[in-house]
Tab-separated table of C-alpha atoms and ligand atoms in Angstrom:
chain	number	residue	atom	x	y	z
A	49	MET	CA	26.249	-105.547	-25.668
A	50	LEU	CA	27.639	-102.767	-23.497
A	51	ALA	CA	24.993	-100.272	-22.350
A	52	ILE	CA	25.220	-96.946	-20.543
A	53	GLU	CA	22.354	-95.305	-18.630
A	54	THR	CA	22.645	-91.751	-17.275
A	55	SER	CA	19.123	-90.352	-17.619
A	56	CYS	CA	18.809	-89.160	-14.015
A	57	ASP	CA	21.144	-89.406	-11.031
A	58	ASP	CA	22.583	-92.921	-11.333
A	59	THR	CA	25.655	-93.511	-13.478
A	60	CYS	CA	25.205	-97.042	-14.852
A	61	ALA	CA	26.975	-99.393	-17.261
A	62	ALA	CA	26.331	-103.071	-17.940
A	63	VAL	CA	27.307	-105.898	-20.245
A	64	VAL	CA	24.577	-108.348	-21.269
A	65	SER	CA	24.833	-111.406	-23.540
A	66	PRO	CA	22.561	-111.828	-26.583
A	67	GLU	CA	20.531	-114.381	-24.585
A	68	GLY	CA	19.945	-111.853	-21.797
A	69	LYS	CA	22.514	-113.064	-19.265
A	70	ILE	CA	23.816	-110.186	-17.127
A	71	LEU	CA	27.626	-110.321	-17.272
A	72	SER	CA	28.006	-107.122	-15.227
A	73	ASN	CA	25.679	-104.414	-13.921
A	74	VAL	CA	27.453	-101.442	-12.304
A	75	ILE	CA	25.452	-98.668	-10.646
A	76	SER	CA	27.010	-95.622	-9.038
A	77	SER	CA	24.354	-93.694	-7.133
A	78	GLN	CA	24.733	-89.949	-6.733
A	79	ALA	CA	21.907	-89.724	-4.164
A	80	ARG	CA	24.225	-88.438	-1.427
A	81	PHE	CA	25.245	-85.464	-3.589
A	82	HIS	CA	21.612	-84.435	-4.127
A	83	GLU	CA	20.358	-85.163	-0.621
A	84	ARG	CA	21.127	-81.725	0.779
A	85	TYR	CA	19.072	-80.093	-1.991
A	86	GLY	CA	16.046	-82.360	-1.360
A	87	GLY	CA	15.949	-83.484	-4.988
A	88	VAL	CA	18.081	-84.093	-8.079
A	89	VAL	CA	19.815	-80.938	-9.321
A	90	PRO	CA	20.198	-81.498	-13.100
A	91	GLU	CA	23.489	-79.651	-13.535
A	92	VAL	CA	25.035	-81.351	-10.503
A	93	ALA	CA	23.919	-84.716	-11.940
A	94	SER	CA	25.551	-84.003	-15.337
A	95	ARG	CA	28.846	-83.044	-13.717
A	96	HIS	CA	28.937	-86.172	-11.572
A	97	HIS	CA	28.099	-88.349	-14.582
A	98	LEU	CA	31.094	-86.816	-16.364
A	99	GLU	CA	33.366	-87.639	-13.450
A	100	LEU	CA	32.045	-91.175	-12.966
A	101	VAL	CA	31.187	-92.521	-16.396
A	102	ASN	CA	34.626	-93.738	-17.524
A	103	THR	CA	35.275	-95.615	-14.287
A	104	VAL	CA	31.803	-97.148	-14.299
A	105	VAL	CA	32.260	-98.350	-17.905
A	106	GLU	CA	35.717	-99.761	-17.081
A	107	ASP	CA	34.258	-101.611	-14.081
A	108	ALA	CA	31.404	-103.019	-16.182
A	109	LEU	CA	33.834	-104.288	-18.836
A	110	SER	CA	36.318	-105.775	-16.376
A	111	GLN	CA	33.597	-107.487	-14.309
A	112	SER	CA	32.167	-108.980	-17.510
A	113	ARG	CA	35.673	-110.198	-18.470
A	114	HIS	CA	35.204	-108.767	-21.949
A	115	GLY	CA	37.207	-106.118	-23.739
A	116	LEU	CA	35.762	-103.402	-25.955
A	117	SER	CA	36.909	-105.259	-29.063
A	118	GLU	CA	34.822	-108.316	-28.119
A	119	LEU	CA	31.537	-106.404	-27.996
A	120	GLY	CA	28.807	-106.785	-30.596
A	121	GLY	CA	27.567	-103.239	-30.069
A	122	VAL	CA	27.128	-100.346	-27.670
A	123	ALA	CA	23.790	-98.979	-26.438
A	124	ALA	CA	22.774	-95.938	-24.407
A	125	THR	CA	19.620	-94.334	-23.081
A	126	SER	CA	18.819	-91.477	-25.453
A	127	GLY	CA	15.745	-90.222	-23.552
A	128	PRO	CA	13.546	-89.276	-21.849
A	129	GLY	CA	15.423	-87.806	-18.886
A	130	LEU	CA	17.559	-84.852	-17.815
A	131	ILE	CA	19.093	-83.562	-21.019
A	132	GLY	CA	22.584	-82.789	-19.703
A	133	ALA	CA	22.739	-86.113	-17.877
A	134	LEU	CA	21.591	-88.062	-20.944
A	135	LEU	CA	24.178	-86.357	-23.151
A	136	VAL	CA	27.047	-87.647	-21.013
A	137	GLY	CA	26.040	-91.316	-21.393
A	138	LEU	CA	25.003	-90.989	-25.021
A	139	SER	CA	28.202	-89.207	-26.086
A	140	THR	CA	30.364	-91.697	-24.191
A	141	ALA	CA	28.574	-94.650	-25.781
A	142	LYS	CA	28.777	-93.192	-29.283
A	143	ALA	CA	32.495	-92.452	-28.847
A	144	LEU	CA	33.239	-95.978	-27.593
A	145	ALA	CA	31.251	-97.501	-30.460
A	146	ALA	CA	32.893	-95.246	-33.045
A	147	ALA	CA	36.397	-96.018	-31.774
A	148	GLN	CA	35.751	-99.736	-32.408
A	149	ARG	CA	33.585	-99.142	-35.535
A	150	LEU	CA	30.817	-100.957	-33.675
A	151	PRO	CA	27.094	-100.499	-34.246
A	152	PHE	CA	25.210	-98.272	-31.802
A	153	VAL	CA	21.694	-98.650	-30.357
A	154	PRO	CA	19.767	-95.689	-28.900
A	155	VAL	CA	17.267	-96.913	-26.267
A	156	ASP	CA	14.134	-95.335	-24.827
A	157	HIS	CA	14.448	-95.330	-21.025
A	158	LEU	CA	10.918	-96.635	-20.469
A	159	GLN	CA	11.391	-99.437	-22.988
A	160	GLY	CA	14.420	-100.260	-20.833
A	161	HIS	CA	12.238	-100.604	-17.716
A	162	VAL	CA	9.923	-102.915	-19.698
A	163	ALA	CA	12.893	-104.964	-20.990
A	164	ALA	CA	14.153	-105.607	-17.426
A	165	ASN	CA	11.511	-108.351	-17.527
A	166	PHE	CA	13.268	-110.142	-20.421
A	167	LEU	CA	16.569	-110.713	-18.584
A	168	LEU	CA	17.805	-114.107	-17.398
A	169	PRO	CA	17.547	-116.041	-15.111
A	170	GLU	CA	13.770	-115.512	-15.057
A	171	PRO	CA	12.749	-113.909	-18.329
A	172	ARG	CA	9.061	-113.126	-18.759
A	173	ASP	CA	7.574	-113.416	-22.238
A	174	PRO	CA	4.911	-110.932	-23.390
A	175	PRO	CA	2.019	-110.377	-23.289
A	176	PHE	CA	1.819	-108.622	-19.912
A	177	LEU	CA	0.580	-105.451	-18.330
A	178	CYS	CA	3.434	-103.321	-16.982
A	179	LEU	CA	3.294	-100.606	-14.328
A	180	ILE	CA	6.402	-98.428	-14.177
A	181	ALA	CA	6.442	-96.135	-11.153
A	182	SER	CA	9.592	-94.233	-10.221
A	183	GLY	CA	10.731	-90.791	-9.133
A	184	GLY	CA	10.535	-89.597	-12.729
A	185	HIS	CA	7.762	-91.630	-14.359
A	186	THR	CA	4.445	-93.269	-13.709
A	187	LEU	CA	2.828	-95.158	-16.544
A	188	LEU	CA	0.850	-98.229	-17.369
A	189	CYS	CA	1.479	-100.056	-20.631
A	190	SER	CA	0.483	-103.152	-22.508
A	191	VAL	CA	3.488	-105.208	-23.642
A	192	GLN	CA	2.696	-107.454	-26.618
A	193	GLY	CA	6.210	-108.011	-28.005
A	194	ARG	CA	9.830	-107.534	-27.030
A	195	ASN	CA	10.485	-104.373	-29.020
A	196	GLY	CA	7.790	-101.983	-27.891
A	197	TYR	CA	4.792	-101.272	-25.708
A	198	ARG	CA	1.427	-99.606	-26.003
A	199	LEU	CA	0.900	-96.754	-23.565
A	200	LEU	CA	-2.389	-97.151	-21.682
A	201	GLY	CA	-2.050	-94.265	-19.254
A	202	GLU	CA	0.532	-92.007	-17.673
A	203	THR	CA	0.789	-89.268	-15.097
A	204	ARG	CA	-0.470	-85.830	-16.043
A	205	ASP	CA	1.692	-84.159	-13.406
A	206	ASP	CA	3.951	-85.688	-10.733
A	207	ALA	CA	5.337	-89.225	-10.697
A	208	ALA	CA	4.309	-91.516	-7.815
A	209	GLY	CA	7.859	-91.578	-6.413
A	210	GLU	CA	8.126	-87.810	-6.675
A	211	ALA	CA	4.904	-87.454	-4.633
A	212	LEU	CA	6.226	-89.891	-2.006
A	213	ASP	CA	9.538	-88.028	-1.870
A	214	LYS	CA	7.808	-84.661	-1.385
A	215	ALA	CA	5.524	-86.048	1.337
A	216	ALA	CA	8.550	-87.582	3.061
A	217	ARG	CA	10.353	-84.255	2.997
A	218	LEU	CA	7.362	-82.477	4.543
A	219	ILE	CA	7.451	-84.773	7.555
A	220	GLY	CA	11.224	-84.585	7.862
A	221	LEU	CA	12.206	-87.980	6.443
A	222	GLY	CA	14.967	-86.740	4.111
A	223	TYR	CA	15.548	-87.488	0.429
A	224	PRO	CA	14.708	-89.736	-1.381
A	225	GLY	CA	11.985	-90.579	1.128
A	226	GLY	CA	9.888	-93.318	-0.533
A	227	ALA	CA	11.587	-96.113	1.392
A	228	ALA	CA	11.387	-94.119	4.669
A	229	ILE	CA	7.625	-93.597	4.154
A	230	ASP	CA	7.339	-97.354	3.529
A	231	ARG	CA	9.119	-98.157	6.814
A	232	LEU	CA	7.270	-95.560	8.904
A	233	ALA	CA	3.884	-96.509	7.406
A	234	GLY	CA	4.244	-99.916	9.078
A	235	ASP	CA	3.718	-98.211	12.474
A	236	GLY	CA	0.832	-95.994	11.360
A	237	ASP	CA	-2.904	-96.146	10.733
A	238	PRO	CA	-3.638	-95.882	6.979
A	239	ASN	CA	-7.178	-94.705	7.749
A	240	ALA	CA	-6.137	-91.894	10.095
A	241	PHE	CA	-6.270	-89.305	7.301
A	242	HIS	CA	-8.240	-89.325	4.103
A	243	PHE	CA	-6.391	-88.306	0.951
A	244	PRO	CA	-7.928	-88.085	-2.536
A	245	ILE	CA	-7.335	-90.406	-5.499
A	246	GLY	CA	-6.655	-88.526	-8.738
A	247	MET	CA	-8.375	-89.150	-12.084
A	248	ARG	CA	-10.684	-91.946	-10.976
A	249	GLY	CA	-12.098	-93.933	-13.886
A	250	SER	CA	-9.180	-93.012	-16.169
A	251	LEU	CA	-5.989	-94.908	-16.904
A	252	ASP	CA	-4.053	-91.671	-16.509
A	253	PHE	CA	-2.581	-90.738	-13.134
A	254	SER	CA	-2.452	-87.487	-11.186
A	255	PHE	CA	-0.674	-87.020	-7.871
A	256	SER	CA	-0.607	-83.235	-7.568
A	257	GLY	CA	-4.001	-83.008	-5.773
A	258	LEU	CA	-2.885	-85.676	-3.327
A	259	LYS	CA	0.335	-83.785	-2.681
A	260	THR	CA	-1.567	-80.540	-2.037
A	261	ALA	CA	-3.967	-82.339	0.316
A	262	PHE	CA	-0.946	-83.644	2.236
A	263	VAL	CA	0.576	-80.152	2.486
A	264	TYR	CA	-2.705	-78.853	3.982
A	265	ALA	CA	-3.019	-81.765	6.406
A	266	VAL	CA	0.516	-81.175	7.721
A	267	ARG	CA	-0.080	-77.430	7.920
A	268	GLU	CA	-3.345	-77.846	9.834
A	269	LEU	CA	-1.753	-80.210	12.334
A	270	GLY	CA	1.178	-77.884	12.955
A	271	PRO	CA	4.782	-78.999	13.562
A	272	GLU	CA	4.327	-80.693	16.922
A	273	ALA	CA	1.207	-82.731	16.037
A	274	SER	CA	2.620	-83.676	12.585
A	275	ARG	CA	5.654	-85.094	14.338
A	276	ARG	CA	3.431	-87.050	16.700
A	277	HIS	CA	1.252	-88.311	13.827
A	278	ALA	CA	4.122	-88.840	11.346
A	279	ALA	CA	3.495	-92.604	11.100
A	280	ASP	CA	-0.252	-92.086	10.520
A	281	LEU	CA	0.487	-89.433	7.892
A	282	ALA	CA	2.960	-91.743	6.138
A	283	ALA	CA	0.578	-94.726	6.251
A	284	SER	CA	-2.390	-92.684	4.980
A	285	PHE	CA	-0.386	-91.060	2.200
A	286	GLN	CA	1.098	-94.375	1.108
A	287	ARG	CA	-2.384	-95.912	1.153
A	288	ALA	CA	-3.630	-93.191	-1.235
A	289	VAL	CA	-0.676	-93.698	-3.609
A	290	VAL	CA	-1.068	-97.480	-3.604
A	291	ASP	CA	-4.876	-97.249	-3.977
A	292	THR	CA	-4.306	-95.028	-7.021
A	293	LEU	CA	-1.786	-97.393	-8.633
A	294	LEU	CA	-3.906	-100.443	-7.899
A	295	SER	CA	-7.143	-98.934	-9.195
A	296	LYS	CA	-5.469	-98.206	-12.550
A	297	ILE	CA	-4.104	-101.750	-12.790
A	298	GLU	CA	-7.592	-103.117	-12.069
A	299	LEU	CA	-9.136	-100.850	-14.693
A	300	ALA	CA	-6.526	-101.839	-17.293
A	301	LEU	CA	-7.089	-105.539	-16.541
A	302	GLN	CA	-10.800	-105.075	-17.261
A	303	GLN	CA	-9.915	-103.581	-20.652
A	304	THR	CA	-7.297	-106.112	-21.765
A	305	ASP	CA	-7.084	-109.887	-21.590
A	306	VAL	CA	-3.496	-110.294	-20.355
A	307	ARG	CA	-2.800	-112.889	-17.666
A	308	CYS	CA	0.336	-111.341	-16.186
A	309	VAL	CA	1.179	-108.126	-14.354
A	310	ALA	CA	4.755	-106.792	-14.171
A	311	LEU	CA	6.064	-103.991	-11.964
A	312	GLY	CA	9.084	-101.727	-12.484
A	313	GLY	CA	10.626	-98.491	-11.212
A	314	GLY	CA	11.821	-97.660	-7.703
A	315	VAL	CA	8.295	-97.568	-6.265
A	316	ALA	CA	7.973	-101.298	-7.108
A	317	ALA	CA	10.031	-101.795	-3.914
A	318	ASN	CA	7.098	-100.522	-1.842
A	319	SER	CA	5.930	-103.264	0.516
A	320	GLU	CA	2.252	-102.270	0.516
A	321	LEU	CA	2.163	-102.038	-3.300
A	322	ARG	CA	3.812	-105.452	-3.653
A	323	ALA	CA	1.472	-107.088	-1.129
A	324	ARG	CA	-1.656	-105.575	-2.674
A	325	VAL	CA	-0.678	-106.433	-6.274
A	326	ARG	CA	0.241	-109.953	-5.144
A	327	ALA	CA	-3.177	-110.345	-3.486
A	328	LEU	CA	-4.916	-109.040	-6.614
A	329	CYS	CA	-3.019	-111.480	-8.833
A	330	GLU	CA	-3.845	-114.396	-6.542
A	331	LEU	CA	-7.508	-113.429	-6.509
A	332	GLU	CA	-7.694	-113.055	-10.305
A	333	ASP	CA	-5.416	-116.036	-10.993
A	334	LEU	CA	-2.825	-113.865	-12.753
A	335	GLU	CA	0.928	-114.229	-12.824
A	336	LEU	CA	3.013	-111.536	-11.160
A	337	LYS	CA	6.502	-110.558	-12.295
A	338	ILE	CA	8.623	-108.218	-10.201
A	339	PRO	CA	12.283	-108.095	-11.276
A	340	PRO	CA	14.846	-108.023	-8.421
A	341	PRO	CA	15.249	-104.551	-6.820
A	342	GLU	CA	18.482	-103.692	-8.663
A	343	LEU	CA	16.685	-104.257	-11.986
A	344	CYS	CA	13.562	-102.273	-10.959
A	345	THR	CA	15.481	-99.062	-10.243
A	346	ASP	CA	17.532	-97.373	-12.962
A	347	ASN	CA	20.271	-99.626	-14.329
A	348	ALA	CA	22.059	-100.282	-17.615
A	349	ALA	CA	21.337	-104.032	-17.822
A	350	MET	CA	17.735	-103.191	-18.701
A	351	ILE	CA	18.989	-100.819	-21.443
A	352	ALA	CA	21.226	-103.550	-22.886
A	353	SER	CA	18.283	-105.946	-22.657
A	354	ALA	CA	16.049	-103.594	-24.669
A	355	ALA	CA	18.850	-102.964	-27.191
A	356	ARG	CA	18.828	-106.660	-28.125
A	357	TYR	CA	15.477	-106.166	-29.872
A	358	ILE	CA	16.204	-102.843	-31.635
A	359	ASP	CA	17.874	-102.608	-35.071
A	360	PRO	CA	21.486	-101.491	-34.486
A	361	VAL	CA	22.721	-98.427	-36.383
A	362	PRO	CA	26.006	-99.110	-38.227
A	363	TYR	CA	29.065	-96.871	-37.904
A	364	PRO	CA	29.174	-93.930	-38.661
A	365	ARG	CA	25.476	-93.141	-39.117
A	366	TYR	CA	24.860	-92.570	-35.405
A	367	LEU	CA	27.490	-89.903	-34.838
A	368	GLY	CA	24.932	-87.082	-35.108
A	369	PHE	CA	22.333	-88.780	-32.864
A	370	ASP	CA	20.967	-86.526	-30.149
A	371	ALA	CA	19.380	-87.033	-26.728
A	372	PHE	CA	15.781	-86.020	-26.010
A	373	ALA	CA	14.449	-84.834	-22.659
A	374	ARG	CA	10.837	-85.885	-23.247
A	375	ALA	CA	9.083	-88.734	-24.984
A	376	ALA	CA	8.287	-87.726	-28.577
B	658	KG4	O1	13.596	-95.967	-10.356
B	658	KG4	P1	14.218	-95.082	-9.336
B	658	KG4	O2	15.368	-95.606	-8.544
B	658	KG4	O3	14.743	-93.747	-9.974
B	658	KG4	C1	14.025	-92.925	-10.807
B	658	KG4	O4	13.307	-92.081	-10.289
B	658	KG4	O5	14.108	-93.100	-12.061
B	658	KG4	O6	13.047	-94.639	-8.367
B	658	KG4	C2	13.275	-93.831	-7.255
B	658	KG4	C3	11.960	-93.594	-6.559
B	658	KG4	C4	12.097	-92.520	-5.495
B	658	KG4	O7	11.031	-91.618	-5.628
B	658	KG4	C5	12.005	-93.326	-4.203
B	658	KG4	O8	11.463	-92.588	-3.129
B	658	KG4	C6	11.082	-94.456	-4.603
B	658	KG4	O9	11.507	-94.788	-5.911
B	658	KG4	N1	11.170	-95.615	-3.700
B	658	KG4	C7	10.142	-96.076	-2.966
B	658	KG4	C8	10.637	-97.151	-2.213
B	658	KG4	N2	11.946	-97.316	-2.505
B	658	KG4	C9	12.262	-96.360	-3.437
B	658	KG4	N3	8.874	-95.671	-2.907
B	658	KG4	C10	8.063	-96.336	-2.084
B	658	KG4	N4	8.441	-97.372	-1.309
B	658	KG4	C11	9.710	-97.832	-1.342
B	658	KG4	N5	10.071	-98.861	-0.581
B	659	ZN	ZN1	13.753	-94.984	-14.591
């Protein structure tokens, strides 16, 4: 299975075997093009996808040592994501499939993040609880089988990564700033500032109040003191984000009887989140599954993995398939 993922700012293509072995996983990041704007500019992302997609697909095929004619099918992320960006990957995948009269599989991006857990060499069988936290999404779901998930809660406003990126920008750490906050937080006091936790007692998330509280804290300190206290600000903000994510996992564990927790999305790289979830799992005697970093962030191997469990659409029925910006 060849899969293409272009829902945000990474142009990705991968080839995965029916058993879930990754034969190639090519990711071309556009981050440097969006850096100067402090965030992903949708139209800029679409244009770069157009320029990069053919080369990325060629690389994925040649690294896998398989030609188009040897494929069993082609998959692509059909949503949710940036609509122009999605259309580039979806149209490319449909065209490649149609040229070979191959079946096509449209894949939900979030199901892709879940299916990263099913890839070799360390596949994780359901059931498990899965937290997906990235720059675009934050949700908690219960995974009972390989072809779907039950949504338990999701963000009502910003994603966790988006909040971290905005906080990072406010204290001059550049974009995307989640990893920079993580590094700087190591030198700071997480109790120096108190930031609120959104939607306590619910499985839904909210980070907009936290973001506003951070804006006010930085404003009250003024430029010179915020620079001096940057590490404390980063540590306290990260603590609030991680406390929020952890409290929802704990609440979901009380409501379900799963014995395994899986993490996905770029924020799964956060050292405090990983350490705290690991400690929780040890305490509660639960298994913890965190795919390697390149499978936590956006990639096409996870899309190919998900496609293995979705009914393929035979040629030419998929030619009119469209992308969708939001989950239905
Ligand atoms: O999954 P991803 O690569 O892309 C999407 O947003 O779909 O996630 C990127 C997000 C960004 O917000 C970035 O700041 C955050 O993941 N991130 C981190 C860390 N590394 C990346 N957040 C916290 N700690 C990190 N170490
Ligand atoms: Zn994603």
